[in-house]
PDB file of C-alpha atoms in Angstrom:
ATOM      1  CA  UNK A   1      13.088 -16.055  -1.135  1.00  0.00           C
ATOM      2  CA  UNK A   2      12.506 -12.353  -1.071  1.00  0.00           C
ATOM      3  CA  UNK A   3      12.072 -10.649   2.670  1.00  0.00           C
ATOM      4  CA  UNK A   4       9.806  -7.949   2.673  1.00  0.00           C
ATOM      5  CA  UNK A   5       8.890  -6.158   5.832  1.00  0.00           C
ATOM      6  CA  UNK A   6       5.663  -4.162   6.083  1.00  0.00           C
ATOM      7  CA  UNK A   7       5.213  -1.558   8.881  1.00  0.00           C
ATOM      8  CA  UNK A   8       1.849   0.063   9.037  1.00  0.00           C
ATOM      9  CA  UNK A   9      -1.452  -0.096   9.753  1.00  0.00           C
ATOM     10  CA  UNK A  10      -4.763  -2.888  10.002  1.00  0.00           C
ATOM     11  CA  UNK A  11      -7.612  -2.072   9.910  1.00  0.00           C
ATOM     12  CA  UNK A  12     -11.308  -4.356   9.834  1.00  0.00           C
ATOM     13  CA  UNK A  13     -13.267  -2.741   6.197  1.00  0.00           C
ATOM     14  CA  UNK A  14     -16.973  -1.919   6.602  1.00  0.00           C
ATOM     15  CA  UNK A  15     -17.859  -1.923   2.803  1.00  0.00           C
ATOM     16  CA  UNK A  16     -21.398  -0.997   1.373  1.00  0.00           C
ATOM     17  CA  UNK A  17     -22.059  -1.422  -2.096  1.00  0.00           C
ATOM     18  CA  UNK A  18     -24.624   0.823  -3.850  1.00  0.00           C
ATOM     19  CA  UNK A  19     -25.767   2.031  -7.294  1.00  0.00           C
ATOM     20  CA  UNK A  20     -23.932   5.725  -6.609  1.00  0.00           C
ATOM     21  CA  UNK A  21     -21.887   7.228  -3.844  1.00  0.00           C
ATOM     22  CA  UNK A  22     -23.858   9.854  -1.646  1.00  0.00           C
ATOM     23  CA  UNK A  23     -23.593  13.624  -1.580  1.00  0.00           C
ATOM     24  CA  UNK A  24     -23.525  15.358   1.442  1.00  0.00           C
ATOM     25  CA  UNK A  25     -26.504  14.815   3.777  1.00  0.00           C
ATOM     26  CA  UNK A  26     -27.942  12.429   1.216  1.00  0.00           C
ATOM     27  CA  UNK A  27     -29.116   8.835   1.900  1.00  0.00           C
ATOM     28  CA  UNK A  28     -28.096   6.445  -0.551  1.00  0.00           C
ATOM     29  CA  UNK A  29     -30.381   2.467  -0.501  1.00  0.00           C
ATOM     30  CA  UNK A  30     -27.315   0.128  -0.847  1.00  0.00           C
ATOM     31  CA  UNK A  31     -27.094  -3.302  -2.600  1.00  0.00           C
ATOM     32  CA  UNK A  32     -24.781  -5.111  -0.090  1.00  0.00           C
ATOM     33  CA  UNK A  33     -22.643  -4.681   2.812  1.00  0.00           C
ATOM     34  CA  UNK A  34     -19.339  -6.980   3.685  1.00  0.00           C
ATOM     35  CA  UNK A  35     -16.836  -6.922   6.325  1.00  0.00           C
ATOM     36  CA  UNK A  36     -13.287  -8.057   6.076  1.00  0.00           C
ATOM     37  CA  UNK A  37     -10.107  -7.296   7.154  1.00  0.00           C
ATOM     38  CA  UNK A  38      -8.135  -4.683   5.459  1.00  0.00           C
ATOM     39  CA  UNK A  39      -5.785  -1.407   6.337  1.00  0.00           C
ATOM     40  CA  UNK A  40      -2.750  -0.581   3.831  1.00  0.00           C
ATOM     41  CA  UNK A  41      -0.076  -1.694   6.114  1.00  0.00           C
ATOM     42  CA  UNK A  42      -1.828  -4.839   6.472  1.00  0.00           C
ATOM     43  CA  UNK A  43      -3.609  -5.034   2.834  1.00  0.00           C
ATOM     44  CA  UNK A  44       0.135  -4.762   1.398  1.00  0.00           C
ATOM     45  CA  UNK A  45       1.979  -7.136   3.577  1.00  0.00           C
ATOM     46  CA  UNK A  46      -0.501 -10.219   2.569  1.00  0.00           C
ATOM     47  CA  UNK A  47      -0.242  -8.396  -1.396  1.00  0.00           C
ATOM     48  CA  UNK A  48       4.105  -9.125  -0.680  1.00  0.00           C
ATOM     49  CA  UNK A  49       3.112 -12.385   0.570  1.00  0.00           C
ATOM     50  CA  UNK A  50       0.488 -13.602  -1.858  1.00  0.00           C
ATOM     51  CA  UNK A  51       2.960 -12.299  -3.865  1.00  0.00           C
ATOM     52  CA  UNK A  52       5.587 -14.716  -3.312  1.00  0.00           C
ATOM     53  CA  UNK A  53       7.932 -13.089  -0.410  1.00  0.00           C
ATOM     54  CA  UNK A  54       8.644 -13.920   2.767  1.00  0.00           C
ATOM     55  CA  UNK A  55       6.592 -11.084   4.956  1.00  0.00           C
ATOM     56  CA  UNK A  56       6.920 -10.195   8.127  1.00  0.00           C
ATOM     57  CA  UNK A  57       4.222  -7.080   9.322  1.00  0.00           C
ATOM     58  CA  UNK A  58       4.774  -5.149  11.831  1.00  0.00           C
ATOM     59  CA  UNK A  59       2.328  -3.535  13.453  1.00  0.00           C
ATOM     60  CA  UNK A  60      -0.712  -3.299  16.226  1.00  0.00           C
ATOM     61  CA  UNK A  61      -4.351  -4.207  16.496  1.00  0.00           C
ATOM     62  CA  UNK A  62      -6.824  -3.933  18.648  1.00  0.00           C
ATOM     63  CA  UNK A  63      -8.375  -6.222  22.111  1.00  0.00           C
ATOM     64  CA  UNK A  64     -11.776  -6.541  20.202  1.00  0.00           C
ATOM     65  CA  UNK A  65     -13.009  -9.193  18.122  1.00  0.00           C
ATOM     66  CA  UNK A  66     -12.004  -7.246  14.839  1.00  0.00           C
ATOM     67  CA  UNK A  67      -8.308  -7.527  16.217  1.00  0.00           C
ATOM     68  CA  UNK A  68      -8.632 -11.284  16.672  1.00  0.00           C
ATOM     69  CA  UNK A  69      -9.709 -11.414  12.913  1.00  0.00           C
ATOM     70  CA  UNK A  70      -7.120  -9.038  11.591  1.00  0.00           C
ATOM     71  CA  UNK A  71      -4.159 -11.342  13.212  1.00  0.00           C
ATOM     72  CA  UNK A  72      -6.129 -14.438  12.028  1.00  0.00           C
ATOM     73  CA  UNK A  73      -6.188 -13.128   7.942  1.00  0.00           C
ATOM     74  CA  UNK A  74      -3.004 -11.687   7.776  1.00  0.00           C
ATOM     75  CA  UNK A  75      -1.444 -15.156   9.389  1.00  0.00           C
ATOM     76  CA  UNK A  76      -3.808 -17.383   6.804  1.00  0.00           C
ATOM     77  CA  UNK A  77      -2.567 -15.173   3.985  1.00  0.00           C
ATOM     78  CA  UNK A  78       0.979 -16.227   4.928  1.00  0.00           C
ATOM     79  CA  UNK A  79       2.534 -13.322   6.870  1.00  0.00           C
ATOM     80  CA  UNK A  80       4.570 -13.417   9.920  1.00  0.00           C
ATOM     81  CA  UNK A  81       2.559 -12.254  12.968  1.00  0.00           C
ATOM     82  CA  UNK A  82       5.537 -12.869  15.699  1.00  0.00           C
ATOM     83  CA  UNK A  83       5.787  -8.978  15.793  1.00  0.00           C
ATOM     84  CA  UNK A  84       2.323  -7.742  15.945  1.00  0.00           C
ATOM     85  CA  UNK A  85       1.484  -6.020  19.007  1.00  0.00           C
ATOM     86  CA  UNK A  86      -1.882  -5.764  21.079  1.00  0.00           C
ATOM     87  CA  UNK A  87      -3.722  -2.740  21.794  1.00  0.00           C
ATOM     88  CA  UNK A  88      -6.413  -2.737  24.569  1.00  0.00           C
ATOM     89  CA  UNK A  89      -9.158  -1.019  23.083  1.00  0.00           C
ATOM     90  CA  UNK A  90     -10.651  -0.628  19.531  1.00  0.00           C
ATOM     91  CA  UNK A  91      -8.856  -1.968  16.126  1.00  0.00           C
ATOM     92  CA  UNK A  92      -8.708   0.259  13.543  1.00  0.00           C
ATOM     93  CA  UNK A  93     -11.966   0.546  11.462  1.00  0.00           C
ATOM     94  CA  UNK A  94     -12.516   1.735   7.423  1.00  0.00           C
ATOM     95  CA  UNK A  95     -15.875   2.392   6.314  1.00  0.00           C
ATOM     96  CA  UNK A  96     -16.247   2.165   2.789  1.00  0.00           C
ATOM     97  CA  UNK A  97     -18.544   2.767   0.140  1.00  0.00           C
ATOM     98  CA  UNK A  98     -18.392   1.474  -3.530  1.00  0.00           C
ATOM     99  CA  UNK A  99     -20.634   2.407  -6.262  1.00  0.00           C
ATOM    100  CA  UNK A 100     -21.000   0.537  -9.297  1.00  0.00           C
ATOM    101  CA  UNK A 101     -18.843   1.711 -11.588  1.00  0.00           C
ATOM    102  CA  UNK A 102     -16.226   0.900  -9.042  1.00  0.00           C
ATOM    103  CA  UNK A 103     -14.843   4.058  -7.268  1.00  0.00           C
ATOM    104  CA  UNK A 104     -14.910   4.397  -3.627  1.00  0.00           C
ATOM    105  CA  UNK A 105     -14.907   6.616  -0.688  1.00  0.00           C
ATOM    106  CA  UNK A 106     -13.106   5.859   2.505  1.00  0.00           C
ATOM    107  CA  UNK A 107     -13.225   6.643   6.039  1.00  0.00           C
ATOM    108  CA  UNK A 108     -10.529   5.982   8.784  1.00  0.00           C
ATOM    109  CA  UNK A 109     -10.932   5.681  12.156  1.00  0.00           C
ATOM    110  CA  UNK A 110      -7.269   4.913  13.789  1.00  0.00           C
ATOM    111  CA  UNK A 111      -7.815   2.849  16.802  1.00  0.00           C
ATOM    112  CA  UNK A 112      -4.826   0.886  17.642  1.00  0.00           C
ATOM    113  CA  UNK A 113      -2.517   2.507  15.339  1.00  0.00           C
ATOM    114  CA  UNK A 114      -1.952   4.878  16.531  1.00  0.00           C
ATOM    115  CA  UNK A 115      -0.435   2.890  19.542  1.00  0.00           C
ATOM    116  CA  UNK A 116       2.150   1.758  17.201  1.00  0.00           C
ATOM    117  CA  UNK A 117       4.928   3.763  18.188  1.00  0.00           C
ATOM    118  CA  UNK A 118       8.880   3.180  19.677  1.00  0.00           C
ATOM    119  CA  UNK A 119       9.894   0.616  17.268  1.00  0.00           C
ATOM    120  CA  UNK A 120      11.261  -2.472  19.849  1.00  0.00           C
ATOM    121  CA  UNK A 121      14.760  -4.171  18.977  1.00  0.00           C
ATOM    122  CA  UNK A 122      12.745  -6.865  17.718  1.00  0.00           C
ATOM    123  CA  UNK A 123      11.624  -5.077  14.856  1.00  0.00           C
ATOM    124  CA  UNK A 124      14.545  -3.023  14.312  1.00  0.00           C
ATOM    125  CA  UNK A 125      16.298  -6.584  13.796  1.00  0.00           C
ATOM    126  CA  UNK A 126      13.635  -7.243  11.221  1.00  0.00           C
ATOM    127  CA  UNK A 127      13.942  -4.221   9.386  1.00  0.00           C
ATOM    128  CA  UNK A 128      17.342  -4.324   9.064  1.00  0.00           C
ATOM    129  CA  UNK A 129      17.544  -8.037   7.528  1.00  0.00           C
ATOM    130  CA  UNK A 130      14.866  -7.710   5.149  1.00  0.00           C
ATOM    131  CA  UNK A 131      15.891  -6.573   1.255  1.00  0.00           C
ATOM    132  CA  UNK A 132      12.676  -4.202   0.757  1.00  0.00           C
ATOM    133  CA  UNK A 133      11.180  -2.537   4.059  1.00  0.00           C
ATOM    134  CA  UNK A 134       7.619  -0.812   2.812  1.00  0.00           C
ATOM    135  CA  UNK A 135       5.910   1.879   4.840  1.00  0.00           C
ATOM    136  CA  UNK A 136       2.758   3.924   4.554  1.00  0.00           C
ATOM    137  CA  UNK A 137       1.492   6.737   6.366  1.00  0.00           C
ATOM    138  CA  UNK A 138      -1.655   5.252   8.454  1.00  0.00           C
ATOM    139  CA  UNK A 139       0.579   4.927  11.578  1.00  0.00           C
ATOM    140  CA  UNK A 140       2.465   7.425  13.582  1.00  0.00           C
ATOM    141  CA  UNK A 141       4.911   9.516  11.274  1.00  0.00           C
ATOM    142  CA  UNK A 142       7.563   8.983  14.189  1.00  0.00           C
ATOM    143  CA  UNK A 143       7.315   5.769  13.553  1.00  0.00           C
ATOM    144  CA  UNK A 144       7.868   5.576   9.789  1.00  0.00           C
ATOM    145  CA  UNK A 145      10.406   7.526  10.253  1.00  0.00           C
ATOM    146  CA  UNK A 146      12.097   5.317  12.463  1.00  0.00           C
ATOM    147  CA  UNK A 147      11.393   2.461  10.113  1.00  0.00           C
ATOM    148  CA  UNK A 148      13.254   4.143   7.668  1.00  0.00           C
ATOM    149  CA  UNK A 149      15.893   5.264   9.163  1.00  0.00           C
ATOM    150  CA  UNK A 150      16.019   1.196  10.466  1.00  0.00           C
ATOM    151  CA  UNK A 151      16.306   0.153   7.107  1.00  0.00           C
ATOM    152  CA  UNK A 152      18.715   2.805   5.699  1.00  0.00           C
ATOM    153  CA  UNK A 153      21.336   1.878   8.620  1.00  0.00           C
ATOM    154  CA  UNK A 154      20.837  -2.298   7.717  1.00  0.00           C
ATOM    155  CA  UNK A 155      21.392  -1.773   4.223  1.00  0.00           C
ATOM    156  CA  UNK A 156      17.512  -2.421   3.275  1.00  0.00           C
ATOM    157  CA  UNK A 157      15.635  -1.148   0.158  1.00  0.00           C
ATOM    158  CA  UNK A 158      13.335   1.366   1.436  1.00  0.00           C
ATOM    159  CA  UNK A 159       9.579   2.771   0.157  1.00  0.00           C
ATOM    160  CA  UNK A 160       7.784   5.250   1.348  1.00  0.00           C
ATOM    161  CA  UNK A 161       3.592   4.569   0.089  1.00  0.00           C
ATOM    162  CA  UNK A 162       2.842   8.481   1.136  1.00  0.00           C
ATOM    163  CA  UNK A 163      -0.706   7.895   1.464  1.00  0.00           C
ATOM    164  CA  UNK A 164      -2.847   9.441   3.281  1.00  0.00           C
ATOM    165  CA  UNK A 165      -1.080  12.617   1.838  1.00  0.00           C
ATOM    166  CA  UNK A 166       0.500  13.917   5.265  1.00  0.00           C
ATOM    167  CA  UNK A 167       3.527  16.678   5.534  1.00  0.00           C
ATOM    168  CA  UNK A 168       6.861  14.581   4.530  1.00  0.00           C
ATOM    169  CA  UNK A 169       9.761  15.881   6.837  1.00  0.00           C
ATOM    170  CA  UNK A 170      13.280  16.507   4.850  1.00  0.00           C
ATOM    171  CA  UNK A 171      15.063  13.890   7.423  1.00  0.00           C
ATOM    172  CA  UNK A 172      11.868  11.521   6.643  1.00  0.00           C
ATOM    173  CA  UNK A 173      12.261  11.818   2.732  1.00  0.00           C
ATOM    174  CA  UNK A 174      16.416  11.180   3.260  1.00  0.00           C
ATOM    175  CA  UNK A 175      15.669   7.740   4.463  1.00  0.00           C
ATOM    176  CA  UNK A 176      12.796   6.932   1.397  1.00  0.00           C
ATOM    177  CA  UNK A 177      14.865   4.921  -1.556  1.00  0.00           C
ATOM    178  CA  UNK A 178      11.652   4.678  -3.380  1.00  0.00           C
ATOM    179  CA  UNK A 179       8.377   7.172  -3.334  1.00  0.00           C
ATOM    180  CA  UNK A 180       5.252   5.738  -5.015  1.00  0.00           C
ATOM    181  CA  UNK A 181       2.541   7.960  -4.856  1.00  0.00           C
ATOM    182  CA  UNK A 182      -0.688   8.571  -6.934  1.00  0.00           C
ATOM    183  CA  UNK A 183      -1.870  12.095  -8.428  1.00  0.00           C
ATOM    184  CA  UNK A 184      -3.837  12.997  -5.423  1.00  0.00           C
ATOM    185  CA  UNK A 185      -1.121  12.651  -3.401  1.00  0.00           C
ATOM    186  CA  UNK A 186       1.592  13.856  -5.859  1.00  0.00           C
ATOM    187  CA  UNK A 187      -0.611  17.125  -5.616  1.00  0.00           C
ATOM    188  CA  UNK A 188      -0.715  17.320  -2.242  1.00  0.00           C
ATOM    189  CA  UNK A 189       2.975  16.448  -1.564  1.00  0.00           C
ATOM    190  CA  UNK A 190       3.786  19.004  -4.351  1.00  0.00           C
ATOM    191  CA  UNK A 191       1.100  21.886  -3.950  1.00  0.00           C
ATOM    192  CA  UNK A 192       0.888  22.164  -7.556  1.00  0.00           C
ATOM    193  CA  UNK A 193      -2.714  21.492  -9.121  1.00  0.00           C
ATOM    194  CA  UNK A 194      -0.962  18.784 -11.927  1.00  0.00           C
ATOM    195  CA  UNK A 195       1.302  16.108 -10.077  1.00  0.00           C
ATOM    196  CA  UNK A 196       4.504  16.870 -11.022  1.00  0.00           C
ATOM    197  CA  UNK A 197       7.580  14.667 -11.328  1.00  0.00           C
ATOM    198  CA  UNK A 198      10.163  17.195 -11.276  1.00  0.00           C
ATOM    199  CA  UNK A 199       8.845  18.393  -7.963  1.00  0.00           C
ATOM    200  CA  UNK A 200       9.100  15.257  -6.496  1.00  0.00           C
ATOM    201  CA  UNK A 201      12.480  13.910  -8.055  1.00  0.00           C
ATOM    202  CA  UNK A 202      13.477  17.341  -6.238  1.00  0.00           C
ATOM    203  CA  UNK A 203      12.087  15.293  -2.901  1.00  0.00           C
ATOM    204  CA  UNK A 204      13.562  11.820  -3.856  1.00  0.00           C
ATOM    205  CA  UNK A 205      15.622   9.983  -5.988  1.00  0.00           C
ATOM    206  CA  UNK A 206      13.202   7.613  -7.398  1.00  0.00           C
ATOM    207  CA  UNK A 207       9.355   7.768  -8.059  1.00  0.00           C
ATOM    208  CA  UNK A 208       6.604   5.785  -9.154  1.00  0.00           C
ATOM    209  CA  UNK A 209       3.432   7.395 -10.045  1.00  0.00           C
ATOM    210  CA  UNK A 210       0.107   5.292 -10.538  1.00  0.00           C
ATOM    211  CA  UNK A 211      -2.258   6.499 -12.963  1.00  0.00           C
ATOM    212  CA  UNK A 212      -5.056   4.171 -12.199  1.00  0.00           C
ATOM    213  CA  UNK A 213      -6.211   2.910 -15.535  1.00  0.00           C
ATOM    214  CA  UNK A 214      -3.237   4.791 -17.185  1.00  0.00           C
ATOM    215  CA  UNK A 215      -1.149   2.517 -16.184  1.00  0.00           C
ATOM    216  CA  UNK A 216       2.146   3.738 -13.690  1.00  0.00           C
ATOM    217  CA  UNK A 217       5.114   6.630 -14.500  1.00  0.00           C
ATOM    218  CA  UNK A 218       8.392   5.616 -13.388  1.00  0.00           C
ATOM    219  CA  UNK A 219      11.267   8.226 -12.932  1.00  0.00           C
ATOM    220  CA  UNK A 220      14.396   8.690 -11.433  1.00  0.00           C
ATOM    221  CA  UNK A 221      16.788  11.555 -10.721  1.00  0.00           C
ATOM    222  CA  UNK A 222      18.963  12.626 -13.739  1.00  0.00           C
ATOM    223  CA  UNK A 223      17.431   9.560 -15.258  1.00  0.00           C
ATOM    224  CA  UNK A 224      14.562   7.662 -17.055  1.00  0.00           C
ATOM    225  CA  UNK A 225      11.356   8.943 -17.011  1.00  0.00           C
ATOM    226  CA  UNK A 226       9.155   5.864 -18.452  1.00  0.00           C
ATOM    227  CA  UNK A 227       5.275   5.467 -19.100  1.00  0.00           C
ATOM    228  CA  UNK A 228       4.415   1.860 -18.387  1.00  0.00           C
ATOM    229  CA  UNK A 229       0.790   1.202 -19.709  1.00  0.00           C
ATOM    230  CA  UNK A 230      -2.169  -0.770 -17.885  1.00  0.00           C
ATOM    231  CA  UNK A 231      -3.375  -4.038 -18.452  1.00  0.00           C
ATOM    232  CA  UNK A 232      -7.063  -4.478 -19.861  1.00  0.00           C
ATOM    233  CA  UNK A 233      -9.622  -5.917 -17.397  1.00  0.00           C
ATOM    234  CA  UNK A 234     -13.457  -5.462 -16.114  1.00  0.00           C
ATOM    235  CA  UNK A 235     -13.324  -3.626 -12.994  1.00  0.00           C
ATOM    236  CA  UNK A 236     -15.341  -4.720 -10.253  1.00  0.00           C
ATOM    237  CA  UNK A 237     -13.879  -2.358  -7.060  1.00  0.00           C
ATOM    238  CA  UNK A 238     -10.514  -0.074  -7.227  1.00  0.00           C
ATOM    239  CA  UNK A 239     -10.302  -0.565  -3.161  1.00  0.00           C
ATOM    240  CA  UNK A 240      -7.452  -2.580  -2.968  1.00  0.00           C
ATOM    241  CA  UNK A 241      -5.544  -1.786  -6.092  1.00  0.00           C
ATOM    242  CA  UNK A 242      -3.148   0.770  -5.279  1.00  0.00           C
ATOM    243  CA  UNK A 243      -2.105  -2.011  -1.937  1.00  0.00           C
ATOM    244  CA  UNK A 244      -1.767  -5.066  -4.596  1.00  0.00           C
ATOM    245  CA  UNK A 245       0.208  -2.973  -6.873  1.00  0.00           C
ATOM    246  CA  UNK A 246       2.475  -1.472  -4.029  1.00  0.00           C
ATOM    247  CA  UNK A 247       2.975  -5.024  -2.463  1.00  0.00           C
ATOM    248  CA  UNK A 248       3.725  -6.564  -5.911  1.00  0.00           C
ATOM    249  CA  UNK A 249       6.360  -4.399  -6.447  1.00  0.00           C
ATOM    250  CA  UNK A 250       8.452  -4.535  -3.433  1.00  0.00           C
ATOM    251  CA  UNK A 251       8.252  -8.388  -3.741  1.00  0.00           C
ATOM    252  CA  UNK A 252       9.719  -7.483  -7.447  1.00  0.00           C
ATOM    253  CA  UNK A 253      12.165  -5.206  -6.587  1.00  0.00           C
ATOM    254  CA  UNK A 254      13.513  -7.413  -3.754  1.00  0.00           C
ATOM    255  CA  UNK A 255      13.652  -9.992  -6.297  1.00  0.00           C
ATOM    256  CA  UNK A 256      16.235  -7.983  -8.259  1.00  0.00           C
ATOM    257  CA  UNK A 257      14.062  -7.150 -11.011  1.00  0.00           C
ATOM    258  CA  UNK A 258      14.865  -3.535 -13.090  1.00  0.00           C
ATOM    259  CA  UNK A 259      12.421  -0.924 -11.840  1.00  0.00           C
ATOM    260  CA  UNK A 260      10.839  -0.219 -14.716  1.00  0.00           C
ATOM    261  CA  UNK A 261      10.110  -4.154 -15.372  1.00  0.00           C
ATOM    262  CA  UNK A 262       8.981  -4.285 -11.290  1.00  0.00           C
ATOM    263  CA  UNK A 263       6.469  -1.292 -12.723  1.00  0.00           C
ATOM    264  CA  UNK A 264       4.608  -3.447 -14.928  1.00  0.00           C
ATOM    265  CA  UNK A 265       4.730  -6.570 -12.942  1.00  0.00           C
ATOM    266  CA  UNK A 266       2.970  -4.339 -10.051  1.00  0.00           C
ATOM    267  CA  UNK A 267       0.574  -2.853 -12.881  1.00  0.00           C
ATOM    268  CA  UNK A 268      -0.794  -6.919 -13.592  1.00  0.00           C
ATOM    269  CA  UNK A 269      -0.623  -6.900  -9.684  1.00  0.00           C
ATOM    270  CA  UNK A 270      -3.560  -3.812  -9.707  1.00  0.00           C
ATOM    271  CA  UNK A 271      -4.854  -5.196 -12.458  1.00  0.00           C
ATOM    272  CA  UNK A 272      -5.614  -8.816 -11.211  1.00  0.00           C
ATOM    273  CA  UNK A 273      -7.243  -7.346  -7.949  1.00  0.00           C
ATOM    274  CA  UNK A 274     -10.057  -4.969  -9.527  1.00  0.00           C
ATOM    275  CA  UNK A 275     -11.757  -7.645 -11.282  1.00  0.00           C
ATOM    276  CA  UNK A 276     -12.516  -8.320  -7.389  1.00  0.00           C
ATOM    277  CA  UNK A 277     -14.974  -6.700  -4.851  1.00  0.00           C
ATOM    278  CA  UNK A 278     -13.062  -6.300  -2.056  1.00  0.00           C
ATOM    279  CA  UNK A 279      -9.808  -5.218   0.007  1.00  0.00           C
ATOM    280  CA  UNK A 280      -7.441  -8.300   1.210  1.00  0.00           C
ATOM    281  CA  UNK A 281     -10.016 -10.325  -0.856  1.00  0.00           C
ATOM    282  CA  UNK A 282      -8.899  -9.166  -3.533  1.00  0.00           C
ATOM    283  CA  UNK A 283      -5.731  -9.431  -3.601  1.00  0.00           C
ATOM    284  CA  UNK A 284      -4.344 -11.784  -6.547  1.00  0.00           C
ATOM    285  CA  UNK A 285      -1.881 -14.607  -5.845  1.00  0.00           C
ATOM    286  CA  UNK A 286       1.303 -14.974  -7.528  1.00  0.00           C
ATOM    287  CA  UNK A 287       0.212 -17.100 -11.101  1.00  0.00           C
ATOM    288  CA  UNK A 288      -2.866 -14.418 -11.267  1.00  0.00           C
ATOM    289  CA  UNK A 289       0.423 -11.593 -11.754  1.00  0.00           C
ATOM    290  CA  UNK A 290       1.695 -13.460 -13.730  1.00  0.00           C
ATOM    291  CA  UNK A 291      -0.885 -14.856 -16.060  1.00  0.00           C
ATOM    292  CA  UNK A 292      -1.441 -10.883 -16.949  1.00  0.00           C
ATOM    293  CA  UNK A 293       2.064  -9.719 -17.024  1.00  0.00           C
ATOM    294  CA  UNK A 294       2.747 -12.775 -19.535  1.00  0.00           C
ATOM    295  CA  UNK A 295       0.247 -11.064 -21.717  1.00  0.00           C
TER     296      UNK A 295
END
C-alpha cells in the first residue's frame, strides 16, 4: 500500500450556508450552520486515506474540545494519529460561508498551528519512509521547509500545495518535486495578473494547475504541457475540492501512476466531493474516484 505523509494544519470548520455571500458591513439571514472538522493539512491526509493510502499526519491541535474532535475524525477516517502533537490552548478555527451557487469565503484563525514547529526525529523517520510527503502552507514555513528538505534527503516524492499564497523561498522551492497550485495562487506566486506556467516551471520542475470546473493543467520543465478536462457533476459546495483533489493525487502518484493519468484521477477526486456540502464530509472514498474516473 501507498505511504503518504501529510504535514500541515487542522482546523474545526464553522460553515454557514446562505442564499449569497455578504459585502462588506452587510448582514446576510443564513439557511444553516454546521460544524466539522476540517484544515488542509488535515482535510488532505483523510482525502490520501479515504483514498486508499496508508496516511500518517503530522501535525498539532489544540487542548479544547475542538482538538479532541479533530484527533477523533482524522483517526475514524483512517489516518495515523501516533504523531500528532497537543497544544494547550485554542485549535485552529475556519469560519466559512457558502452561498448557493456553491462558492465560499474563508477565514483562518491559526491556533495551534502555529505551535507546529522543530520537526522531532519521529517525524523525520516518517517523512523519510513514506513514497509521497504532501505539505501546505497553513503551518509555519520553517516547518515545511524542513519537511521538505526531510523528504528530499529519504528519497520521498515531495509536493508543495502553496496555498494560502505566502512568499516561496529559493531553498524552499529546491526541495518541492511537485507544485500544485490554483490561479489565485499561480498569480500571486508569479505577480503576473494571468497565472502563468512558464513562470512557475522557472520555480519548479513540475506543476499542476487546477482550473476548478476547467478541469487541471499539467506541465513539466522542457516537457508536456497537458489540459486534462473536468468531470460533469451538480455542485453542492467547492470547500473541500481543491483538498480531495490534492490528496487523490499523491495517493496516485505514490501508486506509480503517470502524472498526467494521476491528474485526472485527482480531477474525479474534486469532482466526487462537490456534489457534497461540506469539508472532510465531503470527501469521496476510493470506488466514488473511481466510479467517475471510469467514466
Amino acid at each position: 500500500m501507498t505511504r503518504v505523509v501529510v504535514a500541515g494544519s487542522a482546523n474545526m470548520d464553522l460553515v454557514g450556508l446562505a442564499p449569497s455571500l455578504p459585502r462588506p458591513g452587510e448582514t446576510v439571514l443564513g439557511d444553516d450552520f454546521v460544524m466539522m472538522p476540517g484544515g488542509k493539512g488535515s482535510n488532505q491526509a483523510i482525502a490520501a486515506a479515504l483514498a486508499g493510502a496508508e496516511t500518517t499526519f503530522l501535525g498539532a491541535i489544540g487542548s479544547d474540545s475542538f482538538g479532541v474532535t479533530l484527533n477523533a475524525r482524522l483517526a475514524a477516517s483512517g489516518v495515523s494519529v501516533d504523531l500528532v502533537r497537543t497544544s494547550y490552548g485554542s485549535s485552529g478555527v475556519a469560519v466559512i460561508m457558502v452561498d448557493r451557487a456553491g462558492e465560499n469565503s474563508i477565514l483562518v484563525s491559526p491556533g495551534a498551528n502555529r505551535s507546529f514547529t522543530d520537526l522531532t526525529a519521529a517525524e523525520t523517520a516518517a517523512i523519510a519512509a513514506a513514497d509521497v510527503l504532501l505539505c501546505q502552507q497553513e503551518i509555519p514555513m520553517s516547518t515545511v521547509l524542513a519537511a521538505l528538505r526531510a523528504g528530499r534527503a529519504g528519497g520521498t516524492r515531495t509536493i508543495l500545495n502553496a496555498a494560502p499564497v505566502r512568499e516561496l523561498p529559493p531553498e524552499l522551492l529546491g526541495e518541492v518535486d511537485l507544485l500544485v497550485v490554483n490561479e489565485t495562487e499561480a498569480r500571486g506566486i508569479t505577480g503576473r495578473s494571468e497565472p502563468d506556467m512558464a513562470s512557475l516551471l522557472a520555480l519548479v520542475s513540475r506543476v499542476v494547475l487546477t482550473l476548478g470546473g476547467g478541469g487541471s493543467r499539467f506541465a513539466e520543465r522542457d516537457g508536456r504541457d497537458v489540459h486534462v478536462p473536468a468531470f460533469t457533476v451538480d455542485v453542492a459546495d467547492t470547500t473541500a475540492a481543491g483538498d480531495a483533489f490534492t490528496g487523490a493525487l499523491a495517493v496516485a502518484w505514490g501508486e506509480g501512476r503517470d502524472l498526467v493519468d494521476a491528474v485526472r484521477w485527482a480531477n474525479a477526486a474534486g469532482a466526487a466531493c462537490v456534489r457534497r456540502v461540506g469539508a472532510s464530509s465531503a470527501l469521496p472514498e476510493r470506488n466514488d474516484i473511481e466510479a467517475l474516473y471510469a467514466h
